Amino acid sequence: MKAIAIDGPASAGKSTMARYLSKELQFIYVDTGALYRAIGLYCVHKGIDTTDGQQVTAILNEVVVELKYVEGEQRVFLNGQDVSQEIRQPEMSMAASNVSAISAVREFLFELQRDMARHNNVVMDGRDIGTVVLPWADLKIYLTASPEERARRRQNEYAQKGIETDYDKLLEEIRQRDYNDQHRLIAPLKKAEDAIEVDTTHDNMEETMARLLALAKEKLGNVAV
Ligand code: DC
């Protein structure tokens, strides 16, 4: 099986790039952030503090998280219910970041992610894909952009969904989440040694897409492109 790992901070363009590459290569796109968001959502529904490792660990045996593909799009199921929309609410970002720092949560989601890559050609995005989940990936990309640019993109994304947000608050949250994700003890966000760093601050998306597709073709060789 072939695998492309795309890691990087929030809103650097990972999902746009991963979705594009997966379509071009006819691979499955696995958005691993959605798994952490599903656990965060469950905790928020239960009224559990997402920073409380003991409480969050205790509820994991009540949770079944599954990934399914409907018309090529990943859907996330939490205890049999499709929560793909709900996990995108702004407050779920920090809830996901909080629970992702808890070792039991990472262990809980680890096999599910590995399994996807065992059975499918995948483009997988997240924070620790190239470093921990798929260290053997054929191509590793570390996608970044300035916090200001990422906050602007996030604001546009929400605006398109009709959700109004405050730019300064988004910027503050992005900085906070970067800090959380980079400084947690287990599987922190960092560039794998053999990853190619791509800064998208000043790129337009088409340029980055073309660059990544060329890299994929070069590294993966004879795949369905
Ligand atoms: O990619 P995202 O914004 O949906 O991810 C939400 C949070 O989940 C992110 O802030 C950190 C965590 N996460 C992680 O720790 N490891 C991953 N592979 C993916 C996401």
CSV table of N, CA and C in Angstrom, one decimal, residues 94 147-148 150 167 169-182:
chain,number,residue,atom,x,y,z
A,94,MET,N,-10.7,23.4,19.8
A,94,MET,CA,-9.9,23.4,21.0
A,94,MET,C,-10.2,22.2,21.8
A,147,PRO,N,0.6,32.4,11.1
A,147,PRO,CA,-0.7,32.3,11.9
A,147,PRO,C,-1.7,33.3,11.4
A,148,GLU,N,-1.3,34.5,10.9
A,148,GLU,CA,-2.2,35.5,10.5
A,148,GLU,C,-2.9,35.0,9.2
A,150,ARG,N,-3.4,32.0,8.3
A,150,ARG,CA,-4.2,30.8,8.7
A,150,ARG,C,-5.5,31.3,9.4
A,167,TYR,N,-11.9,37.9,13.9
A,167,TYR,CA,-10.5,37.6,13.5
A,167,TYR,C,-9.5,37.5,14.6
A,169,LYS,N,-9.9,36.8,17.7
A,169,LYS,CA,-10.2,35.6,18.5
A,169,LYS,C,-9.7,34.4,17.8
A,170,LEU,N,-9.9,34.3,16.5
A,170,LEU,CA,-9.4,33.2,15.7
A,170,LEU,C,-7.9,33.1,15.8
A,171,LEU,N,-7.3,34.3,15.6
A,171,LEU,CA,-5.8,34.3,15.6
A,171,LEU,C,-5.3,33.8,17.0
A,172,GLU,N,-5.9,34.3,18.0
A,172,GLU,CA,-5.5,33.9,19.4
A,172,GLU,C,-5.6,32.4,19.5
A,173,GLU,N,-6.8,31.9,19.0
A,173,GLU,CA,-7.0,30.4,19.2
A,173,GLU,C,-6.0,29.6,18.4
A,174,ILE,N,-5.7,30.1,17.2
A,174,ILE,CA,-4.7,29.4,16.4
A,174,ILE,C,-3.4,29.4,17.1
A,175,ARG,N,-3.0,30.5,17.6
A,175,ARG,CA,-1.7,30.5,18.4
A,175,ARG,C,-1.7,29.6,19.5
A,176,GLN,N,-2.8,29.6,20.3
A,176,GLN,CA,-3.0,28.7,21.4
A,176,GLN,C,-2.9,27.2,21.0
A,177,ARG,N,-3.6,26.9,19.9
A,177,ARG,CA,-3.7,25.5,19.5
A,177,ARG,C,-2.3,25.1,18.9
A,178,ASP,N,-1.6,25.9,18.2
A,178,ASP,CA,-0.3,25.6,17.8
A,178,ASP,C,0.6,25.3,19.0
A,179,TYR,N,0.5,26.1,20.0
A,179,TYR,CA,1.3,25.9,21.2
A,179,TYR,C,1.0,24.6,21.8
A,180,ASN,N,-0.3,24.3,22.0
A,180,ASN,CA,-0.8,23.0,22.6
A,180,ASN,C,-0.2,21.9,21.8
A,181,ASP,N,-0.4,21.9,20.5
A,181,ASP,CA,-0.1,20.8,19.6
A,181,ASP,C,1.4,20.5,19.5
A,182,GLN,N,2.2,21.6,19.6
A,182,GLN,CA,3.6,21.5,19.5
A,182,GLN,C,4.3,21.1,20.8
